[in-house]
Every structure is written in C-alpha cells, then in structure tokens.
C-alpha cells in the first residue's frame, strides 16, 4: 500500500497520512509533487489517492498527473479520498471514473469535510473552533474507514449514480470552465508585497516569479490557495478581492 495526495493547504495531506497510519503504519505516503512519485507508485498494487475538490471537480494539476501517467494505473487497486469544505456530490466518483478509464480497479471512496481553503471569500469562513470540530470529525471518520478497509469492506462514498447526478447538477455543469484550464486570475498587490519570495518557493506550479517591484503571477495557477494562505503580507488574491483569514486549513503543506 502507498498513499499519494495533492494538497494545496494541508487538509488532504493530513487525511491521507491519517488513513495510512491507521491502515498500515509501515506504508509510505507521498505528495504527487515529489519527483520520483510515479516510480514509487509502480511498486505497489494498492494505492490510496487523495485530492481536494474544486467546484465538484478535480484540480487541473491532479487531472494532468493522472492523464500524463496513465499507464501506471492499469490493474492497480485504488481507494479514493476527496476532501471538501462543504459539498462535492461525487468527489471520489469523478476521480474514480478517470482512473477506471486507465484500467484501475476502484476499491472504494471516502468524502471528508475539512476547513475551507478559500481564504479570500468571507462567506465561506468558519470560526476556529468550528474548523477544529470538522477536523476531529474527519479524523474519527478516517479511523472507521481504515477499519472497514482492513475488513475488506471499504466505504463507497461518491461512487454511485445518485452522487454522480448530485455532483454534475449541484455544481460541475455550472462551474466546469473553472477547472478546465490553469487559471490566469491570480492577483498580487504591489503595494502590499514585500518580495519575501515565499509564494515563489511554495507554488506547486512554479507559477510565480520575483520581479523588480513585486512578485509576478503567471497563467498556470491550479487554484490550490497555498500561496494565498501563506503570504505574510496578505498580498495575493484569486477568487475574492481581499484576504479575510489565513490558516483555516492545516497549512503544513510546505
Ligand atoms: C478553488 C477551490 C474550489 C473549491 N471548491 C469546493 C467545492 O466545490 N466544494 C467543497 O466542498 N469545497 C470546495 N473547496 C474547498 C476545498 O476542497 C477544501 O478546503 C479542501 O479540503 C482543501 O484541501 P487541501 O488543504 O488539501 O488543499 C474548494 C477550494 C478551492 C481552493
Ligand atoms: S509571499 Fe506575498 S509578500 Fe512574499 S513575495 Fe509573495 S506576494 Fe510578495
Ligand atoms: S499561484 Fe498560488 S494558488 Fe496558484 S497554484 Fe501556485 S501556489 Fe497555488
């Protein structure tokens, strides 16, 4: 067994690490950002793969990873973990269908509600103690899922027809353009940026460079919200107009 994940702000990393720890403490866990991850996956028959839902869809970086390495999924037994702030419908299902296309056998799926990582939208913010409650509930759910995996009866969340319809009609059809391509919408406020370089070093897409006056965004943003949550000057925004609160997620994603 190997656990792999993409995690913008640490939620998914936390969940996959916790699941693997409960299932098999000797098993390895790694981010898809690691250079030798594909070679490591190819050594395992059973895989847990985790990702954060974006608009009931797969982040572009995750989709590209699956498609670019399509040969590695054939014949593997895969358990899909989708983390979300509120609702995905078929978060596990949408990735499961893509993996099946490349020959994977889907063992099951797990949906975990975690703190919302969109820190420049006020409406989605919850108080700190509510986020702590969400994390505790997710941890409990993960323990139970690991037990069911061990018993050969893993959860099947997000995989059925009704979940598929809920994901499609709930959000995906309406927002499908948001995750189709990488985004060129990241904004960096030149008055606030102190050119510390943090955003440059943490971006999984190498989408930011340091200019003369300020950090400069490119057009290959996968909307993970890592730089926005970590910028010490709160100078970066994407979907919203200003940063309301950083640190809602777990933020041990560096
Ligand atoms: C661009 C974007 C879109 C999101 N869309 C959804 C969504 O459709 N439904 C939902 O429940 N959460 C949504 N979220 C919240 C994340 O899925 C959630 O916070 C996730 O646990 C973040 O995981 P991470 O810390 O591993 O990146 C979205 C987050 C981002 C950044
Ligand atoms: S992290 Fe923020 S302050 Fe630092 S370089 Fe990037 S935008 Fe500027
Ligand atoms: S620019 Fe920021 S939000 Fe976009 S992919 Fe890079 S770290 Fe993530």
Coordinates of C-alpha atoms and ligand atoms in Angstrom, one line a residue:
X1 CA 0.0 0.0 0.0
X2 CA 1.1 3.5 -0.8
X3 CA -0.7 6.8 0.0
X4 CA -0.4 9.6 -2.5
X5 CA -2.0 13.0 -2.5
X6 CA -2.2 16.5 -3.8
X7 CA -2.8 19.1 -1.0
X8 CA -3.0 22.8 -1.6
X9 CA -3.2 23.8 2.1
X10 CA -2.6 20.7 4.1
X11 CA -6.1 19.2 4.6
X12 CA -5.7 16.3 2.2
X13 CA -2.2 15.6 3.3
X14 CA -3.5 15.3 6.9
X15 CA -6.3 13.0 5.9
X16 CA -4.3 10.6 3.7
X17 CA -1.5 10.4 6.3
X18 CA -4.0 9.6 9.0
X19 CA -5.7 7.0 6.9
X20 CA -2.5 5.2 6.0
X21 CA -1.3 5.4 9.6
X22 CA -4.5 3.7 10.8
X23 CA -4.4 1.1 8.0
X24 CA -0.8 0.2 7.8
X25 CA 1.8 2.3 9.8
X26 CA 4.6 0.9 7.8
X27 CA 3.2 2.1 4.4
X28 CA 4.6 5.1 2.8
X29 CA 2.8 8.4 2.0
X30 CA 3.9 10.9 -0.6
X31 CA 2.8 14.0 -2.5
X32 CA 2.4 14.0 -6.2
X33 CA 4.8 16.9 -6.2
X34 CA 7.7 14.6 -5.3
X35 CA 9.9 13.9 -8.3
X36 CA 10.1 10.1 -8.1
X37 CA 6.4 9.5 -7.1
X38 CA 5.5 7.6 -10.3
X39 CA 8.3 5.1 -9.8
X40 CA 7.2 4.6 -6.2
X41 CA 3.6 4.1 -7.2
X42 CA 4.6 1.4 -9.7
X43 CA 6.0 -0.7 -6.9
X44 CA 2.6 -1.0 -5.2
X45 CA -0.6 -2.9 -6.0
X46 CA -2.8 -1.0 -3.6
X47 CA -3.0 2.8 -3.6
X48 CA -4.8 5.5 -1.6
X49 CA -5.1 8.7 -3.6
X50 CA -6.4 11.9 -2.0
X51 CA -7.2 15.3 -3.5
X52 CA -9.2 18.5 -2.7
X53 CA -12.4 19.0 -4.6
X54 CA -12.6 22.2 -6.6
X55 CA -16.1 23.2 -7.8
X56 CA -17.1 19.4 -7.6
X57 CA -14.2 18.8 -9.9
X58 CA -10.6 17.6 -10.0
X59 CA -7.9 20.3 -9.7
X60 CA -6.1 20.7 -13.1
X61 CA -2.7 19.6 -11.5
X62 CA -4.3 16.3 -10.3
X63 CA -6.0 15.6 -13.6
X64 CA -2.8 16.2 -15.6
X65 CA -0.9 13.9 -13.2
X66 CA -3.4 11.1 -13.8
X67 CA -3.5 11.6 -17.5
X68 CA 0.2 12.1 -18.0
X69 CA 1.0 8.9 -16.1
X70 CA -2.0 6.9 -17.4
X71 CA 0.0 3.6 -17.8
X72 CA 0.7 3.3 -14.1
X73 CA -3.0 2.9 -13.1
X74 CA -3.7 -0.3 -15.1
X75 CA -4.6 -3.2 -12.8
X76 CA -4.0 -1.2 -9.5
X77 CA -6.5 -1.4 -6.6
X78 CA -7.2 2.2 -5.7
X79 CA -9.1 3.8 -2.8
X80 CA -10.1 7.5 -3.5
X81 CA -10.2 10.1 -0.8
X82 CA -11.8 13.5 -1.6
X83 CA -11.6 16.4 0.9
X84 CA -14.0 19.3 0.7
X85 CA -15.3 22.3 2.6
X86 CA -18.9 21.6 2.2
X87 CA -20.2 19.5 -0.8
X88 CA -19.0 17.7 -3.8
X89 CA -21.7 15.2 -4.7
X90 CA -19.3 12.7 -6.4
X91 CA -15.8 14.0 -5.3
X92 CA -14.5 10.4 -5.1
X93 CA -16.5 9.3 -8.1
X94 CA -15.2 11.8 -10.6
X95 CA -11.6 10.7 -10.0
X96 CA -12.6 7.1 -9.8
X97 CA -14.1 7.3 -13.3
X98 CA -11.0 8.8 -14.7
X99 CA -8.8 6.1 -13.1
X100 CA -11.1 3.3 -14.3
X101 CA -10.6 4.7 -17.8
X102 CA -7.0 3.8 -17.4
X103 CA -7.6 0.3 -16.1
X104 CA -7.7 0.8 -12.3
X105 CA -9.9 -1.2 -10.0
X106 CA -11.7 1.1 -7.6
X107 CA -11.9 -0.3 -4.1
X108 CA -14.0 2.5 -2.6
X109 CA -14.3 6.2 -1.9
X110 CA -14.3 8.5 1.2
X111 CA -15.6 12.0 1.5
X112 CA -14.1 14.2 4.2
X113 CA -15.3 17.7 5.2
X114 CA -12.4 19.8 6.3
X115 CA -11.8 23.6 6.7
X116 CA -12.5 25.6 3.6
X117 CA -9.2 26.8 2.0
X118 CA -10.6 29.7 0.1
X119 CA -9.4 32.5 2.4
X120 CA -10.4 35.5 0.2
X121 CA -14.2 34.7 0.4
X122 CA -15.7 35.9 3.6
X123 CA -19.0 33.9 3.3
X124 CA -17.2 30.6 3.5
X125 CA -15.2 31.3 6.7
X126 CA -16.0 29.4 9.9
X127 CA -14.8 30.2 13.4
X128 CA -11.6 28.5 14.6
X129 CA -13.4 26.1 17.0
X130 CA -15.8 25.0 14.2
X131 CA -12.8 24.1 12.0
X132 CA -11.3 22.2 14.9
X133 CA -14.6 20.3 15.2
X134 CA -14.6 19.5 11.5
X135 CA -11.0 18.1 11.7
X136 CA -11.9 16.0 14.7
X137 CA -15.0 14.5 13.0
X138 CA -12.9 13.8 9.8
X139 CA -10.3 12.1 12.0
X140 CA -13.0 9.9 13.5
X141 CA -14.4 9.0 10.1
X142 CA -10.9 8.1 8.8
X143 CA -10.3 5.7 11.7
X144 CA -13.6 3.9 10.8
X145 CA -12.8 3.9 7.1
X146 CA -9.4 2.3 7.8
X147 CA -11.0 -0.4 9.9
X148 CA -13.5 -1.1 7.1
X149 CA -10.7 -1.2 4.6
X150 CA -8.9 -3.8 6.7
X151 CA -12.1 -5.9 6.9
X152 CA -12.3 -5.8 3.1
X153 CA -15.5 -3.7 3.2
X154 CA -14.3 -0.2 2.3
X155 CA -16.7 2.8 2.2
X156 CA -18.2 3.5 -1.2
X157 CA -18.9 7.3 -0.9
X158 CA -19.4 9.3 -4.0
X159 CA -19.3 6.4 -6.4
X160 CA -23.0 5.7 -7.1
X161 CA -25.3 7.1 -9.7
X162 CA -27.1 9.5 -7.3
X163 CA -23.8 11.0 -6.2
X164 CA -22.8 11.4 -9.9
X165 CA -26.0 13.3 -10.6
X166 CA -25.6 15.5 -7.4
X167 CA -22.0 16.5 -8.4
X168 CA -22.9 17.2 -12.0
X169 CA -26.1 19.1 -11.4
X170 CA -25.1 20.6 -8.0
X171 CA -22.0 22.4 -9.3
X172 CA -19.9 20.8 -12.0
X173 CA -22.0 21.7 -15.1
X174 CA -22.3 25.3 -13.9
X175 CA -18.6 25.8 -13.0
X176 CA -17.0 23.4 -15.5
X177 CA -14.9 26.1 -17.1
X178 CA -13.2 27.0 -13.8
X179 CA -11.1 23.8 -13.6
X180 CA -10.8 23.1 -17.4
X181 CA -7.6 25.0 -17.7
X182 CA -5.0 26.5 -15.4
X183 CA -6.0 30.0 -14.2
X184 CA -4.5 33.3 -15.1
X185 CA -6.6 35.2 -12.5
X186 CA -4.1 35.3 -9.6
X187 CA -3.6 38.9 -8.4
X188 CA -0.6 40.2 -6.4
X189 CA -1.0 43.6 -4.8
X190 CA 2.2 45.5 -5.5
X191 CA 1.6 48.0 -2.6
X192 CA 1.5 45.1 -0.1
X193 CA 4.1 42.7 -1.5
X194 CA 7.4 42.8 0.5
X195 CA 9.2 40.5 -2.0
X196 CA 9.9 37.8 0.6
X197 CA 9.7 35.0 -2.1
X198 CA 7.5 32.7 -0.1
X199 CA 4.9 32.4 -2.8
X200 CA 7.6 31.6 -5.3
X201 CA 9.0 28.7 -3.3
X202 CA 5.7 27.1 -2.3
X203 CA 3.8 27.1 -5.6
X204 CA 3.4 23.6 -7.0
X205 CA 3.1 25.0 -10.5
X206 CA 6.1 27.4 -10.4
X207 CA 3.6 30.0 -11.4
X208 CA 5.1 33.0 -9.6
X209 CA 8.4 34.8 -10.1
X210 CA 10.0 37.7 -8.3
X211 CA 10.0 40.9 -10.4
X212 CA 11.8 44.2 -9.7
X213 CA 8.9 45.7 -7.7
X214 CA 6.9 42.7 -6.6
X215 CA 6.1 39.1 -7.1
X216 CA 4.6 38.4 -10.6
X217 CA 1.9 35.8 -11.2
X218 CA 1.9 33.6 -14.4
X219 CA -1.0 31.9 -16.1
X220 CA -0.6 28.4 -14.8
X221 CA -2.4 28.6 -11.4
X222 CA -4.0 25.4 -10.3
X223 CA -6.0 27.3 -7.7
X224 CA -4.6 25.4 -4.7
X225 CA -4.7 28.6 -2.5
X226 CA -1.3 27.7 -0.9
X227 CA 0.5 31.0 -1.7
X228 CA -2.6 33.0 -0.7
X229 CA -2.8 31.3 2.7
X230 CA 0.9 31.7 3.3
X231 CA 1.7 35.2 2.1
X232 CA 2.9 37.2 5.1
X233 CA 1.6 40.4 3.6
X234 CA -1.8 39.1 2.5
X235 CA -1.0 40.5 -0.9
X236 CA -2.4 37.6 -3.0
X237 CA -6.0 37.0 -4.1
X238 CA -7.7 34.8 -6.6
X239 CA -11.5 34.3 -6.4
X240 CA -12.1 37.2 -3.9
X241 CA -10.9 40.8 -3.6
X242 CA -9.1 40.6 -0.2
X243 CA -7.8 38.1 2.2
X244 CA -10.1 37.7 5.3
X245 CA -8.4 34.9 7.2
X246 CA -5.4 32.7 6.7
X247 CA -4.9 29.4 8.4
X248 CA -8.4 27.8 8.2
X249 CA -6.8 24.7 6.7
X250 CA -3.9 22.8 8.3
X251 CA -1.1 24.5 6.4
X252 CA 1.6 22.0 7.0
X253 CA 1.7 21.7 3.2
X254 CA 5.2 23.1 2.6
Ligands
LIG1 C1 -10.7 26.8 -6.0 C2 -11.4 26.0 -4.9 C3 -12.6 25.4 -5.1 C4 -13.3 24.6 -4.1 N1 -14.5 24.1 -4.4 C5 -15.1 23.3 -3.5 C6 -16.3 22.7 -3.7 O1 -16.8 22.7 -4.8 N2 -16.9 22.0 -2.7 C7 -16.4 22.0 -1.5 O2 -17.0 21.4 -0.6 N3 -15.2 22.5 -1.2 C8 -14.5 23.2 -2.2 N4 -13.3 23.8 -1.9 C9 -12.7 23.6 -0.6 C10 -11.6 22.5 -0.6 O3 -12.0 21.4 -1.3 C11 -11.3 22.1 0.8 O4 -11.0 23.1 1.7 C12 -10.1 21.1 0.8 O5 -10.2 20.3 2.0 C13 -8.8 21.7 0.7 O6 -7.8 20.7 0.8 P1 -6.2 21.0 0.8 O7 -5.9 21.7 2.1 O8 -5.6 19.6 0.8 O9 -5.9 21.8 -0.4 C14 -12.6 24.5 -2.9 C15 -11.4 25.1 -2.7 C16 -10.8 25.8 -3.7 C17 -9.4 26.4 -3.4
LIG2 S1 4.6 35.8 -0.4 FE1 3.5 37.7 -0.5 S2 4.9 39.3 0.2 FE2 6.1 37.4 -0.3 S3 6.8 37.7 -2.4 FE3 4.9 36.6 -2.5 S4 3.3 38.2 -2.7 FE4 5.1 39.2 -2.0
LIG3 S1 -0.1 30.5 -7.8 FE1 -0.7 30.1 -5.7 S2 -2.8 29.3 -5.8 FE2 -1.9 29.2 -7.8 S3 -1.0 27.1 -8.0 FE3 0.6 28.5 -7.2 S4 0.5 28.4 -5.0 FE4 -1.4 27.5 -5.8

